[in-house]
Short mmCIF file of C-alpha atoms and ligand atoms in Angstrom, two decimals:
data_model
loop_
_atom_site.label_atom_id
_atom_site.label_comp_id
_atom_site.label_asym_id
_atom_site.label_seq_id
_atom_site.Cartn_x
_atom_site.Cartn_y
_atom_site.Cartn_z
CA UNK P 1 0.33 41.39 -11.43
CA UNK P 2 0.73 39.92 -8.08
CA UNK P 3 -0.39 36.97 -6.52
CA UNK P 4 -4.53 37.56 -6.00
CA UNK P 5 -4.23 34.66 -3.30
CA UNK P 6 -1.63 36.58 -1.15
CA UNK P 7 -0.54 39.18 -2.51
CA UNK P 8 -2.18 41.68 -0.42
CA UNK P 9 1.04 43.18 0.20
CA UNK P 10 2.95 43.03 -2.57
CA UNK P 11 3.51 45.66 -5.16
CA UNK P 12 5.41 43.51 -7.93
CA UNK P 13 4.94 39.73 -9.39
CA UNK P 14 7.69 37.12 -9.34
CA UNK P 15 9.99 36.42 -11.26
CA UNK P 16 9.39 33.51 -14.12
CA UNK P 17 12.03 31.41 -12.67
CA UNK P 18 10.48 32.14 -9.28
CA UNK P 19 7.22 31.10 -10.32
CA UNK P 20 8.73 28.29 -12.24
CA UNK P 21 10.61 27.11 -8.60
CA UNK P 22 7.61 28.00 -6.84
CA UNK P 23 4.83 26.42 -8.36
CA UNK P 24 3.48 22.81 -8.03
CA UNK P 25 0.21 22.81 -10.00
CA UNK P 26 1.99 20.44 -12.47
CA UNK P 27 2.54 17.54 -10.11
CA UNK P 28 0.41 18.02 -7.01
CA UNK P 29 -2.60 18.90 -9.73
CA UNK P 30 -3.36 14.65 -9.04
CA UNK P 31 -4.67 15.95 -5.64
CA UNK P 32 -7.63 17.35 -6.97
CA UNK P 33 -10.24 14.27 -5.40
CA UNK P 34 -8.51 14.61 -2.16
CA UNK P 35 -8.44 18.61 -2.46
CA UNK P 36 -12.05 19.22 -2.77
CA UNK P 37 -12.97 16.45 -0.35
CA UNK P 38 -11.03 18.09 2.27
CA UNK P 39 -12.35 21.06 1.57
CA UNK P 40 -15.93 19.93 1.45
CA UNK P 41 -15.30 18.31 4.97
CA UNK P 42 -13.87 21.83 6.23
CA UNK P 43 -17.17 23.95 4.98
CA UNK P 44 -19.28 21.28 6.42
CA UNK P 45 -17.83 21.98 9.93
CA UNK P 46 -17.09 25.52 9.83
CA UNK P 47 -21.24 25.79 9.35
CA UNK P 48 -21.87 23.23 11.90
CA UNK P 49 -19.50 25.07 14.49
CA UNK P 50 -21.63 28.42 13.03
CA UNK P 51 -18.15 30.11 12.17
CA UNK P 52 -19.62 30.82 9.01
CA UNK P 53 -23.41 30.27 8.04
CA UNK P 54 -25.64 27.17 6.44
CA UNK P 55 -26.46 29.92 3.81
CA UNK P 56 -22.51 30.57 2.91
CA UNK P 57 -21.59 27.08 3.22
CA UNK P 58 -23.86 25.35 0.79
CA UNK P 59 -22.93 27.95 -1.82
CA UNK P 60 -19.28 27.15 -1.58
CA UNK P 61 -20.21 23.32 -1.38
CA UNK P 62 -22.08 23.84 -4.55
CA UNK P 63 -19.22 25.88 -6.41
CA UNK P 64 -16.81 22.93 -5.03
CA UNK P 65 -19.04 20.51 -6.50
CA UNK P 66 -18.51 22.35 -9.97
CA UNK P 67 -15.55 22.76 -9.57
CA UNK P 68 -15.12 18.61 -9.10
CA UNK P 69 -17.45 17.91 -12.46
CA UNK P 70 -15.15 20.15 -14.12
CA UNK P 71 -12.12 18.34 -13.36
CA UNK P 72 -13.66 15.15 -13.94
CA UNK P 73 -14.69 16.21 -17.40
CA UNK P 74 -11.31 17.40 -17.63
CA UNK P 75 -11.99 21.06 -18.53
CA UNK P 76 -10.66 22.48 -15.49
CA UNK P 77 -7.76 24.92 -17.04
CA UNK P 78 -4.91 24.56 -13.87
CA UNK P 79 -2.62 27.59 -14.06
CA UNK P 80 1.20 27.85 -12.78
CA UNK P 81 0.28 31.20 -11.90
CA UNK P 82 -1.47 29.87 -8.83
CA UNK P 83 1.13 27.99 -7.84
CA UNK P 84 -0.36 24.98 -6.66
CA UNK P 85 -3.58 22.93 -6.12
CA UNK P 86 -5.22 24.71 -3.69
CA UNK P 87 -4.97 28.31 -4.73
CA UNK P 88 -6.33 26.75 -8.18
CA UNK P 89 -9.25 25.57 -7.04
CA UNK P 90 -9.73 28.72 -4.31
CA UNK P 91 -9.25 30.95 -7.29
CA UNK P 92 -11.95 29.24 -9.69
CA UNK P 93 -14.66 29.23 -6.43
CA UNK P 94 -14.14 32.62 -6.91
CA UNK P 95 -14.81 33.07 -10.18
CA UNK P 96 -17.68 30.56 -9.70
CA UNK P 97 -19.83 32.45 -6.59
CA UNK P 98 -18.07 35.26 -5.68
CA UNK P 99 -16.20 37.15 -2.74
CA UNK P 100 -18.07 34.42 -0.18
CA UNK P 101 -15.15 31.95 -1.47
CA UNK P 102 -12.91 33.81 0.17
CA UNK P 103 -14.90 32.59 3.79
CA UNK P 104 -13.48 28.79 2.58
CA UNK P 105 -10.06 29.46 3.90
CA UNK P 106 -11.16 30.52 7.18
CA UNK P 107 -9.41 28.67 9.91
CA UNK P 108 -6.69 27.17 7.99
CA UNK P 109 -3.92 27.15 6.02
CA UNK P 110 -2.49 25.46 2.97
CA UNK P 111 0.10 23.76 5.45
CA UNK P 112 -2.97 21.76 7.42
CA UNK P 113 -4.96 21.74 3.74
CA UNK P 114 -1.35 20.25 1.90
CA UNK P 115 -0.86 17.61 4.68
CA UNK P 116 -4.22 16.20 4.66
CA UNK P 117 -4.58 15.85 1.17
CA UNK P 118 -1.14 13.86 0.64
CA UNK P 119 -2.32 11.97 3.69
CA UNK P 120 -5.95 11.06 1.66
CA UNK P 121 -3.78 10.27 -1.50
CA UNK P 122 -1.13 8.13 0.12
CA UNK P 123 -3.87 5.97 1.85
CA UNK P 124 -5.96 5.57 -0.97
CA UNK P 125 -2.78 4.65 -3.08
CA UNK P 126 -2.37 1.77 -0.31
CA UNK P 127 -5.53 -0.06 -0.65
CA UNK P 128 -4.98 -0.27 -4.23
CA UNK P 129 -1.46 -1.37 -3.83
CA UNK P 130 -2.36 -3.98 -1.16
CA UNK P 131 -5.18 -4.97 -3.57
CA UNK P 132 -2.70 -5.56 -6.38
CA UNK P 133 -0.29 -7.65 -4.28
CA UNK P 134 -3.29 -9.78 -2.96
CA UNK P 135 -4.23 -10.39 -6.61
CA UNK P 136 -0.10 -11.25 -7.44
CA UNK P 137 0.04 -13.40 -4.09
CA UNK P 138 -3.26 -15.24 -5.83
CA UNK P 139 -2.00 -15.70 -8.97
CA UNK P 140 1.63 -17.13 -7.11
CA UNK P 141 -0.39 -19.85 -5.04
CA UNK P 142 -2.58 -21.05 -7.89
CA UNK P 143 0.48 -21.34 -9.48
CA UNK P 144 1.87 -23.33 -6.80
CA UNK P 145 -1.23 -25.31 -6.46
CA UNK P 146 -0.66 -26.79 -10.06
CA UNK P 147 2.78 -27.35 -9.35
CA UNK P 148 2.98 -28.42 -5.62
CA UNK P 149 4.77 -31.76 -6.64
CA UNK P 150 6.89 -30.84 -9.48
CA UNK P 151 10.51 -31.24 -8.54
CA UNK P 152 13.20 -28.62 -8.97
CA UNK P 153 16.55 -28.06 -8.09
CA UNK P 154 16.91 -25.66 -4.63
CA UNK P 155 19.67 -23.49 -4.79
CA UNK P 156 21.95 -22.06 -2.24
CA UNK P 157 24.54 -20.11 -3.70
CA UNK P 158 23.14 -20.56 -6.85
CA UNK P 159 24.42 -24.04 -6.88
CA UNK P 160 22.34 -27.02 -6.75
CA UNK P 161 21.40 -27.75 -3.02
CA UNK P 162 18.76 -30.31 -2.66
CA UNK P 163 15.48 -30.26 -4.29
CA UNK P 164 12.46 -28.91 -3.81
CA UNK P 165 9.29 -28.31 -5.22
CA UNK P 166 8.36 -25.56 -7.53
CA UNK P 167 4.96 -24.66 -5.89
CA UNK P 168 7.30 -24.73 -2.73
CA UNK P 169 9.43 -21.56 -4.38
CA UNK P 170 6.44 -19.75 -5.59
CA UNK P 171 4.89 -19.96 -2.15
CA UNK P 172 7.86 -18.37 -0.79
CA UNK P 173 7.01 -15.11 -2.49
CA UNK P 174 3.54 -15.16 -1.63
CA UNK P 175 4.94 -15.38 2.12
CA UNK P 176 7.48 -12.03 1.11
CA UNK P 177 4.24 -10.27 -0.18
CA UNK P 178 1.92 -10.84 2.62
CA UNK P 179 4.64 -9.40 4.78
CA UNK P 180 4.61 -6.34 2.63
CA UNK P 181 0.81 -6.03 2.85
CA UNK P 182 1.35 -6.06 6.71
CA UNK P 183 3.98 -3.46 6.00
CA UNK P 184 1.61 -1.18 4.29
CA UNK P 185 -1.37 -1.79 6.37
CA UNK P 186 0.79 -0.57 9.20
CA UNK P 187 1.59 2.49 7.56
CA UNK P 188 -2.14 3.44 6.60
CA UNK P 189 -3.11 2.51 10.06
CA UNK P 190 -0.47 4.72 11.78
CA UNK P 191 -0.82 7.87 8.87
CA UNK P 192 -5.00 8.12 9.96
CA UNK P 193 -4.79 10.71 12.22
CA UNK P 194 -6.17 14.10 10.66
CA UNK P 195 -4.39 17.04 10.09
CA UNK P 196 -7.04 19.59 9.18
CA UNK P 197 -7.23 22.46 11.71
CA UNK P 198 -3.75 22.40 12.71
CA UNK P 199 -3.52 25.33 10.64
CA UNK P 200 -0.52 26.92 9.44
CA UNK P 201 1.07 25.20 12.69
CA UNK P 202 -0.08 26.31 15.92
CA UNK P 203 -3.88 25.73 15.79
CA UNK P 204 -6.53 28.03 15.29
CA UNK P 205 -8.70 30.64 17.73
CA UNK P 206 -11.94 30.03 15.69
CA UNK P 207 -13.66 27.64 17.54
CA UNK P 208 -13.34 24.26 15.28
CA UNK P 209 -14.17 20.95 15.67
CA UNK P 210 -11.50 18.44 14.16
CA UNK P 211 -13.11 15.51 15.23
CA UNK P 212 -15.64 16.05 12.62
CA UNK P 213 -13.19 16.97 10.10
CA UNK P 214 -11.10 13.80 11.13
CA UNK P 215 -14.20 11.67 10.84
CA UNK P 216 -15.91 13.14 7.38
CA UNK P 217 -12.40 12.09 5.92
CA UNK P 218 -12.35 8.53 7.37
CA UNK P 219 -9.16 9.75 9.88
CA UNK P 220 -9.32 7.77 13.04
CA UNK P 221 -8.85 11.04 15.19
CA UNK P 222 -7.34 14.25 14.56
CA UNK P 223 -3.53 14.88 14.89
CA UNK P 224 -2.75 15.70 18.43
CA UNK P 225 -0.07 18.06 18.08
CA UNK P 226 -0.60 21.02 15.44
CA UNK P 227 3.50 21.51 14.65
CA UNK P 228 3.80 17.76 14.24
CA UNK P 229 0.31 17.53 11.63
CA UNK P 230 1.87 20.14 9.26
CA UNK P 231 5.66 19.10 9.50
CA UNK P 232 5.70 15.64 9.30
CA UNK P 233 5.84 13.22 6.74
CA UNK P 234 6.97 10.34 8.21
CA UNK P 235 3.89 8.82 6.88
CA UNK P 236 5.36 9.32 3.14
CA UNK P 237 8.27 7.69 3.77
CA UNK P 238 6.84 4.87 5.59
CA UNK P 239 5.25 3.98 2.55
CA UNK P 240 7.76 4.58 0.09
CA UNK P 241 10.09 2.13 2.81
CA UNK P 242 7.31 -0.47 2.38
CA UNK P 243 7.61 0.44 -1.68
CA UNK P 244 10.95 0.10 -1.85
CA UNK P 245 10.98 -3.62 0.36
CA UNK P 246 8.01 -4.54 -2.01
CA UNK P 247 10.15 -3.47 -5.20
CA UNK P 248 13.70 -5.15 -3.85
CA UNK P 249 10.83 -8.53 -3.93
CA UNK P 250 9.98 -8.03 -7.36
CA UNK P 251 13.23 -7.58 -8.54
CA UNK P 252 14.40 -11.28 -7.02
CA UNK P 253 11.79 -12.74 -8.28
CA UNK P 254 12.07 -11.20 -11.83
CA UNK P 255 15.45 -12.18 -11.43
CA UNK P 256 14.43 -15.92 -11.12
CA UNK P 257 12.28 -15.07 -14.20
CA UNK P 258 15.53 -13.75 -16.05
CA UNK P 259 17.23 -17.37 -15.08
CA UNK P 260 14.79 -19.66 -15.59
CA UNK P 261 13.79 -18.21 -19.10
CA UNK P 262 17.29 -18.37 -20.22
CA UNK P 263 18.31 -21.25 -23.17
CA UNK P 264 21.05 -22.38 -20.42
CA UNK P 265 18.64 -23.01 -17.10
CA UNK P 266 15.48 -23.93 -19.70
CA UNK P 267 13.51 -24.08 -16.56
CA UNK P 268 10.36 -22.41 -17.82
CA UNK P 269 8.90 -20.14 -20.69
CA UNK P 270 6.94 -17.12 -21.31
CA UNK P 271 4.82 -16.74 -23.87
CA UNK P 272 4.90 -14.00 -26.55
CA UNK P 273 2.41 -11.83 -24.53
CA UNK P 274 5.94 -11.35 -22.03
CA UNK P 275 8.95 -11.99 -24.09
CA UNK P 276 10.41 -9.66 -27.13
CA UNK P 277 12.41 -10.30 -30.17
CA UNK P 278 15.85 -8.76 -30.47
CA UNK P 279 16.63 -6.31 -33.83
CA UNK P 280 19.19 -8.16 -34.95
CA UNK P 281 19.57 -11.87 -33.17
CA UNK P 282 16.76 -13.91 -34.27
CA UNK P 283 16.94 -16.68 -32.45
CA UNK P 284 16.12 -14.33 -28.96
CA UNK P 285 13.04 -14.04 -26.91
CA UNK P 286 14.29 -11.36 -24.44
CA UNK P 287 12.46 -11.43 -20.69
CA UNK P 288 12.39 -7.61 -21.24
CA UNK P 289 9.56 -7.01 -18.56
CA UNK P 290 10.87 -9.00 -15.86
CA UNK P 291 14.38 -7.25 -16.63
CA UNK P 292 12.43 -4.27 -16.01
CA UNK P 293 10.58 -5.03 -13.08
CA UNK P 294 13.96 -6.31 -11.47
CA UNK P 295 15.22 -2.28 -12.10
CA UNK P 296 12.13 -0.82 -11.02
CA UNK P 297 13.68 -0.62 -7.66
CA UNK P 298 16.25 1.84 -8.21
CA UNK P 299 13.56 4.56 -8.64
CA UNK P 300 11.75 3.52 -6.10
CA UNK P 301 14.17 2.72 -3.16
CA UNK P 302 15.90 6.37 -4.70
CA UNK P 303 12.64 8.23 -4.19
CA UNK P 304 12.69 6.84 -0.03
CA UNK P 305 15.78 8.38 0.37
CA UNK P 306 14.90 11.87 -2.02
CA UNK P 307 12.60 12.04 0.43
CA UNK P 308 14.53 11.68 3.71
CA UNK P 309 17.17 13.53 2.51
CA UNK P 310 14.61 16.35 1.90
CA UNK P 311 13.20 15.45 5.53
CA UNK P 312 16.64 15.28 7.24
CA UNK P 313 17.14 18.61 9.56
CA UNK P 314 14.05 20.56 8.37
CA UNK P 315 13.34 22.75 11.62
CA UNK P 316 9.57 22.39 12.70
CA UNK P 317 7.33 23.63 11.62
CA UNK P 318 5.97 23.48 7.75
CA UNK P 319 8.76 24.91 4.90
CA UNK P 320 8.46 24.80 1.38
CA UNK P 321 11.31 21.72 0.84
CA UNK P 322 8.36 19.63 1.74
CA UNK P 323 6.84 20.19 -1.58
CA UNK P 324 9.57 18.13 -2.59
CA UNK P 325 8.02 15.59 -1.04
CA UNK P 326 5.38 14.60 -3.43
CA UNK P 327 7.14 14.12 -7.36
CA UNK P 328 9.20 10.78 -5.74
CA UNK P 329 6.23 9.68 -4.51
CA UNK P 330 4.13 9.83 -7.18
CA UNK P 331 6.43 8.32 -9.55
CA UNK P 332 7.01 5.43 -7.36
CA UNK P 333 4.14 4.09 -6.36
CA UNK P 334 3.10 4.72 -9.80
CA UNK P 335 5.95 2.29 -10.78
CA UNK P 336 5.44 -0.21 -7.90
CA UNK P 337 2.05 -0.60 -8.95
CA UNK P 338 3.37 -1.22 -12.98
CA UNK P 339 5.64 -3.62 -11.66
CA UNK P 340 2.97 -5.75 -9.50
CA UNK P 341 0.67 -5.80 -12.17
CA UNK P 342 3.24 -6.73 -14.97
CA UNK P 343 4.75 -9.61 -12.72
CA UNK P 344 1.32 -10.63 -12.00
CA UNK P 345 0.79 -11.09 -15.62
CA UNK P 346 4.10 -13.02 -15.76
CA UNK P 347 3.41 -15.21 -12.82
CA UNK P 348 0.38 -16.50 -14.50
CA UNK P 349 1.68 -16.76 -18.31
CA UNK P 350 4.88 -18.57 -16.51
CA UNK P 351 4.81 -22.28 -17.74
CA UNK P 352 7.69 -24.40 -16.14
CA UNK P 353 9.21 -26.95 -17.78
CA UNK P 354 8.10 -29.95 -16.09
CA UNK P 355 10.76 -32.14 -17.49
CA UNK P 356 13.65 -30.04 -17.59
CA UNK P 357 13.30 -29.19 -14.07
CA UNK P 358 13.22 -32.51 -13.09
CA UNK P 359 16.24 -33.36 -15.01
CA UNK P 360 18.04 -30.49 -13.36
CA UNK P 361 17.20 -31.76 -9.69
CA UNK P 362 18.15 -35.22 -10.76
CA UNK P 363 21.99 -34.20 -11.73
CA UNK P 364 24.48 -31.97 -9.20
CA UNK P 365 23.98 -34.72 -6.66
CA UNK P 366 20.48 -32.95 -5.21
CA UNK P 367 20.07 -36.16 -2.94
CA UNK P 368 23.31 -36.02 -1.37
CA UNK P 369 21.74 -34.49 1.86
CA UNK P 370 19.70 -37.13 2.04
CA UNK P 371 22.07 -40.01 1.84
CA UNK P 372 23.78 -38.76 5.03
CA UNK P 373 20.68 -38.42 6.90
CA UNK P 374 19.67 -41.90 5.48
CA UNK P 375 22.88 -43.29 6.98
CA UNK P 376 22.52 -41.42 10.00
CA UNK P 377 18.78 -42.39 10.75
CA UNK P 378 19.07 -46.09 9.28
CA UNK P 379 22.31 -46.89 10.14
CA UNK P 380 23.31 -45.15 12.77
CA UNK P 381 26.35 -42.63 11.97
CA UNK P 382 26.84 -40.17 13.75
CA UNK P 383 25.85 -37.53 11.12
CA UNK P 384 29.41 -36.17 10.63
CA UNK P 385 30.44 -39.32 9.68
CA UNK P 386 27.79 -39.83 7.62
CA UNK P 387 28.70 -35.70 6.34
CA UNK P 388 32.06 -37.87 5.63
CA UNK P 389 31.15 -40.80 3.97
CA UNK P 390 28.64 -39.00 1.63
CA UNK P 391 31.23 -36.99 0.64
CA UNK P 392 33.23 -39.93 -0.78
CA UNK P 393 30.88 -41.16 -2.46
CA UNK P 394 30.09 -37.97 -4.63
CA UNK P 395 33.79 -37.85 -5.13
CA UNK P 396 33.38 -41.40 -6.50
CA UNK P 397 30.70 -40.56 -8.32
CA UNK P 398 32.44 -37.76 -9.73
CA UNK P 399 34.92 -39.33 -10.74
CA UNK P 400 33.27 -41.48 -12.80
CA UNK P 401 31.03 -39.23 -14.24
CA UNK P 402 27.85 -40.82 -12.90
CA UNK P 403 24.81 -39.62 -10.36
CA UNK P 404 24.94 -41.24 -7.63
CA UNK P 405 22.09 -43.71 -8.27
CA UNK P 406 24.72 -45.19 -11.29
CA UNK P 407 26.92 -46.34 -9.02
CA UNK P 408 26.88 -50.38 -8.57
CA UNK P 409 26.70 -51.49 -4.59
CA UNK P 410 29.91 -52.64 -4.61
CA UNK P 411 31.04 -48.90 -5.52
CA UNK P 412 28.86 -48.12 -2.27
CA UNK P 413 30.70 -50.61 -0.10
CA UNK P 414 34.12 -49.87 -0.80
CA UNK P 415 33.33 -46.30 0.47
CA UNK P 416 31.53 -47.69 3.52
CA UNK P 417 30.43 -51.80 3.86
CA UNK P 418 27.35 -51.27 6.27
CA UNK P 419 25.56 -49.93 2.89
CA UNK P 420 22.78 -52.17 1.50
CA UNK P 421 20.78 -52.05 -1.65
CA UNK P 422 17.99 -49.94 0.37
CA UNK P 423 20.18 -47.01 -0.13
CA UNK P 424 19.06 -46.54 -3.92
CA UNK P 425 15.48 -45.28 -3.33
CA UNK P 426 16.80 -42.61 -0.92
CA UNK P 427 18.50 -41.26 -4.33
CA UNK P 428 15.48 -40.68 -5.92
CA UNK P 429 14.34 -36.96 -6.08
CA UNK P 430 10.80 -37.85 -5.17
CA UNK P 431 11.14 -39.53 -2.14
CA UNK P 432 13.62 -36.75 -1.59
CA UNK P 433 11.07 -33.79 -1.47
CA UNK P 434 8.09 -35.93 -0.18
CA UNK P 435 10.04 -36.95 2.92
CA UNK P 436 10.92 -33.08 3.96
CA UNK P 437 7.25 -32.82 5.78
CA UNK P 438 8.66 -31.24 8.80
CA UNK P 439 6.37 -27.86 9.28
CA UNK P 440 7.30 -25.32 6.27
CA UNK P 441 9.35 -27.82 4.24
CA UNK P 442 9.00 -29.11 0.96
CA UNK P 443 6.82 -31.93 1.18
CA UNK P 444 4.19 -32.07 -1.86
CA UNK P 445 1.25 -32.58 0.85
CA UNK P 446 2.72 -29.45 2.59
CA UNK P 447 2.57 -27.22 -0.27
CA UNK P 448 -0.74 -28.51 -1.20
CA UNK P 449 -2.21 -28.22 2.04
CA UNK P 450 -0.44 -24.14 2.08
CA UNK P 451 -1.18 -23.36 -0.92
CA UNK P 452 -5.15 -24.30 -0.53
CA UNK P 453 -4.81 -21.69 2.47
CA UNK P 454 -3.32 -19.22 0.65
CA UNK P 455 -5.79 -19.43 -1.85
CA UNK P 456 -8.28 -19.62 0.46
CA UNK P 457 -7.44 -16.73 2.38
CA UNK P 458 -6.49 -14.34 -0.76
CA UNK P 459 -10.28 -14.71 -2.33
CA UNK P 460 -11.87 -13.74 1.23
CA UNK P 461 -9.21 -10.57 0.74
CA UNK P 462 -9.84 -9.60 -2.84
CA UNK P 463 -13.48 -8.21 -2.34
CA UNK P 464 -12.87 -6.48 0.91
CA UNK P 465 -9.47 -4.87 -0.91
CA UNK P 466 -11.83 -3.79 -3.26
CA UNK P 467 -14.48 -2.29 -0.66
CA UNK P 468 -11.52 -0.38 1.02
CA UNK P 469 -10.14 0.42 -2.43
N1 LIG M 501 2.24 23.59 -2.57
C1 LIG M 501 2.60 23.52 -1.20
C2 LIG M 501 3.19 22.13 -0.86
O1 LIG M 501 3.08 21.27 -1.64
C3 LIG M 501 1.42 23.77 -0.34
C4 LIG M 501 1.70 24.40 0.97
C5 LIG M 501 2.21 25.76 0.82
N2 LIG M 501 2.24 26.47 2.04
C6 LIG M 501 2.88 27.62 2.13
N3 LIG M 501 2.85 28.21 3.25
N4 LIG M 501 3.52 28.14 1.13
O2 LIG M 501 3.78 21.92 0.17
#
């Protein structure tokens, strides 16, 4: 049998590894919402612009309807034999009303039809992405709130730098994340342009009107050029860029996760809900979801660049590579979204160890910085000098095995004499993080006072995520 969606002119029926290669209806079947709302928008206008009539159009919207509680009650049966989404559901209105289905597809194509449901899915799939990072970027800042004055080590290098404050660290990712949500709100802003009635690619003669297509689907306007609307999908990989930038920000801080968690940096636990037993070492409590959230990445930064390699020197207008656009896509935003909502669960079951932390800051000279600006601002070396000096007096320190607040003030002096006993509180950790106030350092008032904002901000976002959700 041949195709009974286009197979007016053809006498025999694919072959099963055609139809295998051909067909879709396993992976773009997740369309369906989008399908039949596109398609509802389509018969509204085609009676509106009287191209077909009121009569015709609310019997089709009727069988669509149907056709949308069936799928919802999940007893829609989707066959490979029609290929893909759309012929699926064409084929059932058929069997549902009749020949007057067949007046559904008038003025348009499955290229204009394929392009503006991927373009309904992908923006819906935003809002709840930028939802979930709001509610991740939330649970970071409450986080930070609690901990806006407990000291840690900073790290450059991975070495001990100077220290800073834990809330200050966590903050830092909610800054990363709010950059992604600007990332992805610039995609859906940029992807809202309708492509419904571009047709297979160079318009239609029936006299449409895609401005009421555009706006029954919530597009800002339609798609100005019809070869552009059906070819492109610049919008897809916009996203999946803004994915993959989100993802390589999970995976540092699951990384941090990894470190802190271990026995050797002690910094903080997880509880049981996020760590796992090994079979055979007893004594382990693997991170094994923040080890997984920190590979998440690879499938997701992969499927960006399946998807510009499929992209990459396709001549206008629509061809069938683009089917291969969708599967990547899918699968990572799918993941992206796993991977927000398991670190979100992390963030908040993270408890730091206050103590160790602490201890941590307090040894691999942390304060050094701090002595050279103190004998820069205080007494007056020029700061290379005081670059210098500092630097003997670690190497003293070292050398005896001590922090620097062990050594006696005679140690001090024989490095430099000007030093006076009002050196040893610059050693101390907290002075050390609650004197870096200048504007986005460490200072426990500044990471109270940006954390409060953050929160602040993030609850005013959370409903209207949801409303746009
Ligand atoms: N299943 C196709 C896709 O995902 C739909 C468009 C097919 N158009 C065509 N002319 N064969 O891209």
């Amino acid at each position: 049998m041949t195709n009974t969606m286009w197979g007016g002119r053809f006498a025999a029926s694919p072959a099963d590894i055609m139809e295998e290669i051909n067909a879709s209806i396993d992976f773009d079947k997740r369309l369906w919402r989008h399908d039949i709302a596109a398609s509802k928008a389509h018969v509204a206008m085609l009676a509106a612009t009287g191209i077909i009539d009121s009569k015709e159009a609310d019997e089709i919207v009727n069988g669509l309807d149907r056709i949308l509680a069936e799928m919802k009650a999940g007893k829609f049966a989707f066959s490979r034999k029609l290929e893909d989404i759309h012929l699926n559901v064409e084929h059932r209105l058929t069997e549902l009303i009749g020949p007057v289905a067949g007046k559904l597809h008038t003025a348009r194509s499955r290229n204009d039809q394929v392009a503006t449901d991927f373009k309904l899915y992908v923006r819906d799939e935003i809002a709840t992405i930028k939802a979930a990072l709001t509610a991740l970027q939330l649970a970071l800042a409450k986080k930070a709130l609690d901990h806006a004055g407990t000291v840690m080590p900073g790290f450059t290098h991975l070495q001990t730098a100077q220290p800073i404050t834990f809330g200050h660290h966590l903050l830092a990712y909610v800054e990363m994340f709010g950059r992604d949500q600007g990332r992805f709100a610039n995609a859906a802003e940029r992807l809202n342009e309708s492509p419904l009635g571009a047709a297979a690619l160079a318009g239609t003669s029936f006299p449409i009107d895609r401005g009421m297509t555009a706006e029954a689907l919530g597009f800002a306007r339609p798609a100005a050029n019809s070869l552009d609307a059906v070819s492109d999908r610049d919008f897809a990989l916009e996203t999946l860029a803004a994915a993959a930038i989100a993802a390589m920000h999970l995976s540092r801080l699951a990384e941090e996760i990894v470190l802190w968690t271990s026995p050797q940096f002690g910094f903080a636990r997880l509880s049981d809900a996020y760590a796992t037993g090994s079979s055979i070492m007893p004594q382990k409590r693997n991170p094994d979801a923040a080890e997984l959230v920190r590979a998440k990445i690879g499938r997701i930064a992969g499927a960006f660049q399946s998807l510009l390699m499929v992209m990459k020197g396709l001549p206008l207008a629509y061809a069938k590579d683009m089917q291969e656009d969708k599967e990547p896509l899918f699968d990572a935003l799918d993941t992206l979204k796993l991977g927000i909502a398991a670190m979100t669960g992390m963030v908040d079951d993270l408890e730091p160890d206050v103590r160790a932390m602490k201890k941590a800051a307090s040894s691999g000279y942390a304060t050094a910085t701090d002595l050279a600006d103190w004998l820069t601002l205080k007494l007056g070396l020029p700061f290379r000098e005081a670059h210098k000096v500092t630097g003997q007096i670690v190497a003293l320190a070292e050398s005896k095995g001590c922090d620097l607040k062990k050594l006696s003030l005679a140690d001090f002096q024989s490095v430099d004499k000007r030093i006076g006993k009002a050196v040893y509180p610059v050693l101390g950790i907290a002075n050390a993080v609650k004197s870096r106030k200048s504007q986005g350092g460490t200072a426990p008032a500044n990471v109270r006072r940006e954390a409060k904002r953050w929160i602040k901000r993030l609850e005013k976002q959370g409903p209207r995520d949801k409303k746009e959700g």
